[in-house]
Amino acid sequence: MNTTRTTPPRPVDVAASFPWLAPLERTAYRLHPRPGSPTPYDSSVGGPLLWPAREPWPTCDRWHEGQPYPLIPVAQVFARDVPLLRSFCNADLLQVLWCPSEHPPGFAFTTELFWRNAADVTDVLDSPPEPVDADEEDFDPLLPEDHLVPEPCVLAPEPVTEYPNPSELSAQAQRRLKDPETWRAAGAAVGDAYGGYPESFYHTELSMAPGWKLGGWAPWGRTDLVARYCVHCGARMAPLLTIASSEWDGSKAWVAEEDRDLAEQGGRDASSPAGIQIADGDNLQIYICPSNPGAFPDGHTALVQ
């Protein structure tokens, strides 16, 4: 595991200042990926997987020519490092893979999720298939995009408390957060940079942590909120994994104490240690069916937002 990361306390205690928001709090685990050399037995981003030697490796056949395209590891999370994982599925290991190519039309992802019990994997695959290369005889026009191939990273999971994006709140709650009197009555000081827009202060510094995370609330922004429902049972799907282009936003309000100097130096390498770039600096949110996440191979959806 990586060195501990510590998110600074929020400038306002949301539950104490606004008790009507307290029932909406959720725990998220910030993964804090940082460059390293993970093994198949570690939680990681872009690292080797604890993959059964006799299990076929997943492939993508969308728009590829000549042959199916091997998926690549994106994330592996053990429940011993992120106990929240067990609230999603009765398993202690989550593995996420994707195709590192941009598929038409638009910007579509092929993602696969695998739930396991780590103790069941006794014979580990040593050499997963390599991605197709431009020099191979069967040239594939959809070659890996560098910004979709994560650098191997170890993790430093950290639980934090999150509250919904304002768009997920009722109209009444949104009005209350926009009213400066609500904040004055609660004795909650709004940061000077937010002027007469306290709802922006809530959104940026109090609601959702940026960066890679498991659980919590979804980071809506690129698109309007559109609830996702399971195609099998109709249940509303829950945010599982956020794959982020950046570990912090412009305000740097959520930067871990241990990364303050790094954030001040700036640059993409500092804010994106895994080297992932989703669309125009967005997030890829993976949702799953909370009723039975491990039952259906296609029981998840991935959305750029």
PDB file of N, CA and C in Angstrom, residues 155-211:
ATOM      1  N   LEU A 155      -2.419   2.174  -4.253  1.00  0.00           N
ATOM      2  CA  LEU A 155      -3.513   2.975  -3.714  1.00  0.00           C
ATOM      3  C   LEU A 155      -3.313   3.274  -2.237  1.00  0.00           C
ATOM      4  N   ALA A 156      -3.947   4.342  -1.798  1.00  0.00           N
ATOM      5  CA  ALA A 156      -3.987   4.694  -0.381  1.00  0.00           C
ATOM      6  C   ALA A 156      -5.435   5.028  -0.035  1.00  0.00           C
ATOM      7  N   PRO A 157      -6.318   4.026   0.012  1.00  0.00           N
ATOM      8  CA  PRO A 157      -7.747   4.289   0.204  1.00  0.00           C
ATOM      9  C   PRO A 157      -8.040   5.042   1.501  1.00  0.00           C
ATOM     10  N   GLU A 158      -8.976   5.990   1.397  1.00  0.00           N
ATOM     11  CA  GLU A 158      -9.323   6.833   2.543  1.00  0.00           C
ATOM     12  C   GLU A 158     -10.833   7.086   2.542  1.00  0.00           C
ATOM     13  N   PRO A 159     -11.544   6.756   3.627  1.00  0.00           N
ATOM     14  CA  PRO A 159     -12.984   7.041   3.665  1.00  0.00           C
ATOM     15  C   PRO A 159     -13.255   8.523   3.918  1.00  0.00           C
ATOM     16  N   VAL A 160     -14.212   9.067   3.178  1.00  0.00           N
ATOM     17  CA  VAL A 160     -14.662  10.443   3.383  1.00  0.00           C
ATOM     18  C   VAL A 160     -16.183  10.451   3.317  1.00  0.00           C
ATOM     19  N   THR A 161     -16.782  11.502   3.864  1.00  0.00           N
ATOM     20  CA  THR A 161     -18.232  11.662   3.822  1.00  0.00           C
ATOM     21  C   THR A 161     -18.602  12.615   2.703  1.00  0.00           C
ATOM     22  N   GLU A 162     -19.563  12.204   1.895  1.00  0.00           N
ATOM     23  CA  GLU A 162     -20.011  13.020   0.770  1.00  0.00           C
ATOM     24  C   GLU A 162     -21.500  13.333   0.883  1.00  0.00           C
ATOM     25  N   TYR A 163     -21.882  14.401   0.168  1.00  0.00           N
ATOM     26  CA  TYR A 163     -23.280  14.807   0.045  1.00  0.00           C
ATOM     27  C   TYR A 163     -23.597  14.978  -1.431  1.00  0.00           C
ATOM     28  N   PRO A 164     -24.877  14.987  -1.809  1.00  0.00           N
ATOM     29  CA  PRO A 164     -25.220  14.960  -3.238  1.00  0.00           C
ATOM     30  C   PRO A 164     -24.805  16.214  -3.999  1.00  0.00           C
ATOM     31  N   ASN A 165     -24.551  16.005  -5.278  1.00  0.00           N
ATOM     32  CA  ASN A 165     -24.472  17.108  -6.218  1.00  0.00           C
ATOM     33  C   ASN A 165     -25.775  17.918  -6.084  1.00  0.00           C
ATOM     34  N   PRO A 166     -25.717  19.254  -6.167  1.00  0.00           N
ATOM     35  CA  PRO A 166     -26.954  20.044  -6.034  1.00  0.00           C
ATOM     36  C   PRO A 166     -28.079  19.590  -6.951  1.00  0.00           C
ATOM     37  N   SER A 167     -27.732  19.087  -8.150  1.00  0.00           N
ATOM     38  CA  SER A 167     -28.777  18.657  -9.076  1.00  0.00           C
ATOM     39  C   SER A 167     -29.535  17.437  -8.575  1.00  0.00           C
ATOM     40  N   GLU A 168     -28.984  16.716  -7.590  1.00  0.00           N
ATOM     41  CA  GLU A 168     -29.665  15.543  -7.029  1.00  0.00           C
ATOM     42  C   GLU A 168     -30.601  15.928  -5.888  1.00  0.00           C
ATOM     43  N   LEU A 169     -30.560  17.182  -5.452  1.00  0.00           N
ATOM     44  CA  LEU A 169     -31.388  17.636  -4.334  1.00  0.00           C
ATOM     45  C   LEU A 169     -32.756  18.091  -4.825  1.00  0.00           C
ATOM     46  N   SER A 170     -33.702  18.146  -3.903  1.00  0.00           N
ATOM     47  CA  SER A 170     -35.027  18.652  -4.242  1.00  0.00           C
ATOM     48  C   SER A 170     -34.939  20.135  -4.585  1.00  0.00           C
ATOM     49  N   ALA A 171     -35.946  20.642  -5.272  1.00  0.00           N
ATOM     50  CA  ALA A 171     -35.971  22.066  -5.624  1.00  0.00           C
ATOM     51  C   ALA A 171     -35.932  22.931  -4.369  1.00  0.00           C
ATOM     52  N   GLN A 172     -36.627  22.494  -3.305  1.00  0.00           N
ATOM     53  CA  GLN A 172     -36.639  23.258  -2.059  1.00  0.00           C
ATOM     54  C   GLN A 172     -35.226  23.303  -1.446  1.00  0.00           C
ATOM     55  N   ALA A 173     -34.538  22.160  -1.441  1.00  0.00           N
ATOM     56  CA  ALA A 173     -33.191  22.124  -0.876  1.00  0.00           C
ATOM     57  C   ALA A 173     -32.234  22.993  -1.686  1.00  0.00           C
ATOM     58  N   GLN A 174     -32.388  22.990  -2.997  1.00  0.00           N
ATOM     59  CA  GLN A 174     -31.531  23.838  -3.829  1.00  0.00           C
ATOM     60  C   GLN A 174     -31.757  25.312  -3.524  1.00  0.00           C
ATOM     61  N   ARG A 175     -33.020  25.690  -3.334  1.00  0.00           N
ATOM     62  CA  ARG A 175     -33.313  27.089  -3.003  1.00  0.00           C
ATOM     63  C   ARG A 175     -32.706  27.472  -1.662  1.00  0.00           C
ATOM     64  N   ARG A 176     -32.768  26.576  -0.710  1.00  0.00           N
ATOM     65  CA  ARG A 176     -32.215  26.877   0.613  1.00  0.00           C
ATOM     66  C   ARG A 176     -30.700  27.078   0.548  1.00  0.00           C
ATOM     67  N   LEU A 177     -30.024  26.263  -0.254  1.00  0.00           N
ATOM     68  CA  LEU A 177     -28.573  26.401  -0.368  1.00  0.00           C
ATOM     69  C   LEU A 177     -28.171  27.673  -1.117  1.00  0.00           C
ATOM     70  N   LYS A 178     -29.057  28.186  -1.961  1.00  0.00           N
ATOM     71  CA  LYS A 178     -28.765  29.426  -2.680  1.00  0.00           C
ATOM     72  C   LYS A 178     -29.029  30.669  -1.841  1.00  0.00           C
ATOM     73  N   ASP A 179     -29.755  30.502  -0.746  1.00  0.00           N
ATOM     74  CA  ASP A 179     -30.153  31.642   0.084  1.00  0.00           C
ATOM     75  C   ASP A 179     -29.080  31.935   1.139  1.00  0.00           C
ATOM     76  N   PRO A 180     -28.409  33.086   1.083  1.00  0.00           N
ATOM     77  CA  PRO A 180     -27.385  33.411   2.086  1.00  0.00           C
ATOM     78  C   PRO A 180     -27.920  33.384   3.505  1.00  0.00           C
ATOM     79  N   GLU A 181     -29.217  33.640   3.676  1.00  0.00           N
ATOM     80  CA  GLU A 181     -29.797  33.644   5.014  1.00  0.00           C
ATOM     81  C   GLU A 181     -29.746  32.243   5.636  1.00  0.00           C
ATOM     82  N   THR A 182     -29.897  31.217   4.812  1.00  0.00           N
ATOM     83  CA  THR A 182     -29.789  29.834   5.306  1.00  0.00           C
ATOM     84  C   THR A 182     -28.433  29.611   5.953  1.00  0.00           C
ATOM     85  N   TRP A 183     -27.394  30.117   5.333  1.00  0.00           N
ATOM     86  CA  TRP A 183     -26.034  29.937   5.842  1.00  0.00           C
ATOM     87  C   TRP A 183     -25.798  30.784   7.087  1.00  0.00           C
ATOM     88  N   ARG A 184     -26.315  32.021   7.082  1.00  0.00           N
ATOM     89  CA  ARG A 184     -26.148  32.877   8.257  1.00  0.00           C
ATOM     90  C   ARG A 184     -26.851  32.284   9.464  1.00  0.00           C
ATOM     91  N   ALA A 185     -28.066  31.763   9.251  1.00  0.00           N
ATOM     92  CA  ALA A 185     -28.818  31.180  10.352  1.00  0.00           C
ATOM     93  C   ALA A 185     -28.111  29.955  10.931  1.00  0.00           C
ATOM     94  N   ALA A 186     -27.365  29.248  10.076  1.00  0.00           N
ATOM     95  CA  ALA A 186     -26.642  28.043  10.524  1.00  0.00           C
ATOM     96  C   ALA A 186     -25.280  28.404  11.104  1.00  0.00           C
ATOM     97  N   GLY A 187     -24.897  29.673  11.013  1.00  0.00           N
ATOM     98  CA  GLY A 187     -23.574  30.075  11.495  1.00  0.00           C
ATOM     99  C   GLY A 187     -22.459  29.496  10.654  1.00  0.00           C
ATOM    100  N   ALA A 188     -22.732  29.239   9.362  1.00  0.00           N
ATOM    101  CA  ALA A 188     -21.748  28.635   8.459  1.00  0.00           C
ATOM    102  C   ALA A 188     -21.175  29.703   7.546  1.00  0.00           C
ATOM    103  N   ALA A 189     -19.883  29.880   7.597  1.00  0.00           N
ATOM    104  CA  ALA A 189     -19.221  30.891   6.787  1.00  0.00           C
ATOM    105  C   ALA A 189     -18.946  30.361   5.384  1.00  0.00           C
ATOM    106  N   VAL A 190     -19.306  31.155   4.378  1.00  0.00           N
ATOM    107  CA  VAL A 190     -19.050  30.811   2.986  1.00  0.00           C
ATOM    108  C   VAL A 190     -17.719  31.421   2.560  1.00  0.00           C
ATOM    109  N   GLY A 191     -16.909  30.663   1.845  1.00  0.00           N
ATOM    110  CA  GLY A 191     -15.611  31.170   1.401  1.00  0.00           C
ATOM    111  C   GLY A 191     -15.752  32.451   0.594  1.00  0.00           C
ATOM    112  N   ASP A 192     -14.839  33.388   0.801  1.00  0.00           N
ATOM    113  CA  ASP A 192     -14.905  34.696   0.142  1.00  0.00           C
ATOM    114  C   ASP A 192     -14.928  34.577  -1.377  1.00  0.00           C
ATOM    115  N   ALA A 193     -14.278  33.555  -1.912  1.00  0.00           N
ATOM    116  CA  ALA A 193     -14.175  33.427  -3.364  1.00  0.00           C
ATOM    117  C   ALA A 193     -15.521  33.152  -4.026  1.00  0.00           C
ATOM    118  N   TYR A 194     -16.526  32.796  -3.242  1.00  0.00           N
ATOM    119  CA  TYR A 194     -17.803  32.409  -3.815  1.00  0.00           C
ATOM    120  C   TYR A 194     -18.823  33.539  -3.813  1.00  0.00           C
ATOM    121  N   GLY A 195     -18.456  34.687  -3.268  1.00  0.00           N
ATOM    122  CA  GLY A 195     -19.310  35.868  -3.330  1.00  0.00           C
ATOM    123  C   GLY A 195     -20.738  35.575  -2.905  1.00  0.00           C
ATOM    124  N   GLY A 196     -21.671  35.894  -3.760  1.00  0.00           N
ATOM    125  CA  GLY A 196     -23.095  35.687  -3.445  1.00  0.00           C
ATOM    126  C   GLY A 196     -23.629  34.368  -3.946  1.00  0.00           C
ATOM    127  N   TYR A 197     -22.757  33.373  -4.102  1.00  0.00           N
ATOM    128  CA  TYR A 197     -23.200  32.074  -4.632  1.00  0.00           C
ATOM    129  C   TYR A 197     -22.833  30.955  -3.667  1.00  0.00           C
ATOM    130  N   PRO A 198     -23.511  30.905  -2.525  1.00  0.00           N
ATOM    131  CA  PRO A 198     -23.154  29.871  -1.533  1.00  0.00           C
ATOM    132  C   PRO A 198     -23.373  28.455  -2.034  1.00  0.00           C
ATOM    133  N   GLU A 199     -24.286  28.285  -3.007  1.00  0.00           N
ATOM    134  CA  GLU A 199     -24.504  26.937  -3.535  1.00  0.00           C
ATOM    135  C   GLU A 199     -23.257  26.419  -4.249  1.00  0.00           C
ATOM    136  N   SER A 200     -22.461  27.322  -4.846  1.00  0.00           N
ATOM    137  CA  SER A 200     -21.212  26.911  -5.487  1.00  0.00           C
ATOM    138  C   SER A 200     -20.182  26.478  -4.438  1.00  0.00           C
ATOM    139  N   PHE A 201     -20.200  27.145  -3.292  1.00  0.00           N
ATOM    140  CA  PHE A 201     -19.331  26.750  -2.185  1.00  0.00           C
ATOM    141  C   PHE A 201     -19.683  25.338  -1.726  1.00  0.00           C
ATOM    142  N   TYR A 202     -20.982  25.078  -1.576  1.00  0.00           N
ATOM    143  CA  TYR A 202     -21.425  23.727  -1.196  1.00  0.00           C
ATOM    144  C   TYR A 202     -20.967  22.714  -2.233  1.00  0.00           C
ATOM    145  N   HIS A 203     -21.200  23.018  -3.512  1.00  0.00           N
ATOM    146  CA  HIS A 203     -20.883  22.081  -4.580  1.00  0.00           C
ATOM    147  C   HIS A 203     -19.391  21.769  -4.634  1.00  0.00           C
ATOM    148  N   THR A 204     -18.558  22.797  -4.546  1.00  0.00           N
ATOM    149  CA  THR A 204     -17.121  22.642  -4.742  1.00  0.00           C
ATOM    150  C   THR A 204     -16.393  22.104  -3.522  1.00  0.00           C
ATOM    151  N   GLU A 205     -16.765  22.564  -2.333  1.00  0.00           N
ATOM    152  CA  GLU A 205     -15.952  22.266  -1.152  1.00  0.00           C
ATOM    153  C   GLU A 205     -16.620  21.352  -0.122  1.00  0.00           C
ATOM    154  N   LEU A 206     -17.921  21.092  -0.262  1.00  0.00           N
ATOM    155  CA  LEU A 206     -18.608  20.332   0.784  1.00  0.00           C
ATOM    156  C   LEU A 206     -19.271  19.051   0.310  1.00  0.00           C
ATOM    157  N   SER A 207     -19.558  18.923  -0.969  1.00  0.00           N
ATOM    158  CA  SER A 207     -20.408  17.810  -1.394  1.00  0.00           C
ATOM    159  C   SER A 207     -19.627  16.569  -1.804  1.00  0.00           C
ATOM    160  N   MET A 208     -18.929  16.611  -2.949  1.00  0.00           N
ATOM    161  CA  MET A 208     -18.318  15.403  -3.509  1.00  0.00           C
ATOM    162  C   MET A 208     -16.817  15.567  -3.684  1.00  0.00           C
ATOM    163  N   ALA A 209     -16.071  14.550  -3.291  1.00  0.00           N
ATOM    164  CA  ALA A 209     -14.618  14.562  -3.479  1.00  0.00           C
ATOM    165  C   ALA A 209     -14.286  14.290  -4.937  1.00  0.00           C
ATOM    166  N   PRO A 210     -13.322  15.016  -5.510  1.00  0.00           N
ATOM    167  CA  PRO A 210     -12.868  14.705  -6.866  1.00  0.00           C
ATOM    168  C   PRO A 210     -11.924  13.508  -6.852  1.00  0.00           C
ATOM    169  N   GLY A 211     -11.548  13.057  -8.038  1.00  0.00           N
ATOM    170  CA  GLY A 211     -10.563  11.990  -8.144  1.00  0.00           C
ATOM    171  C   GLY A 211     -11.173  10.596  -8.188  1.00  0.00           C
TER     172      GLY A 211
END
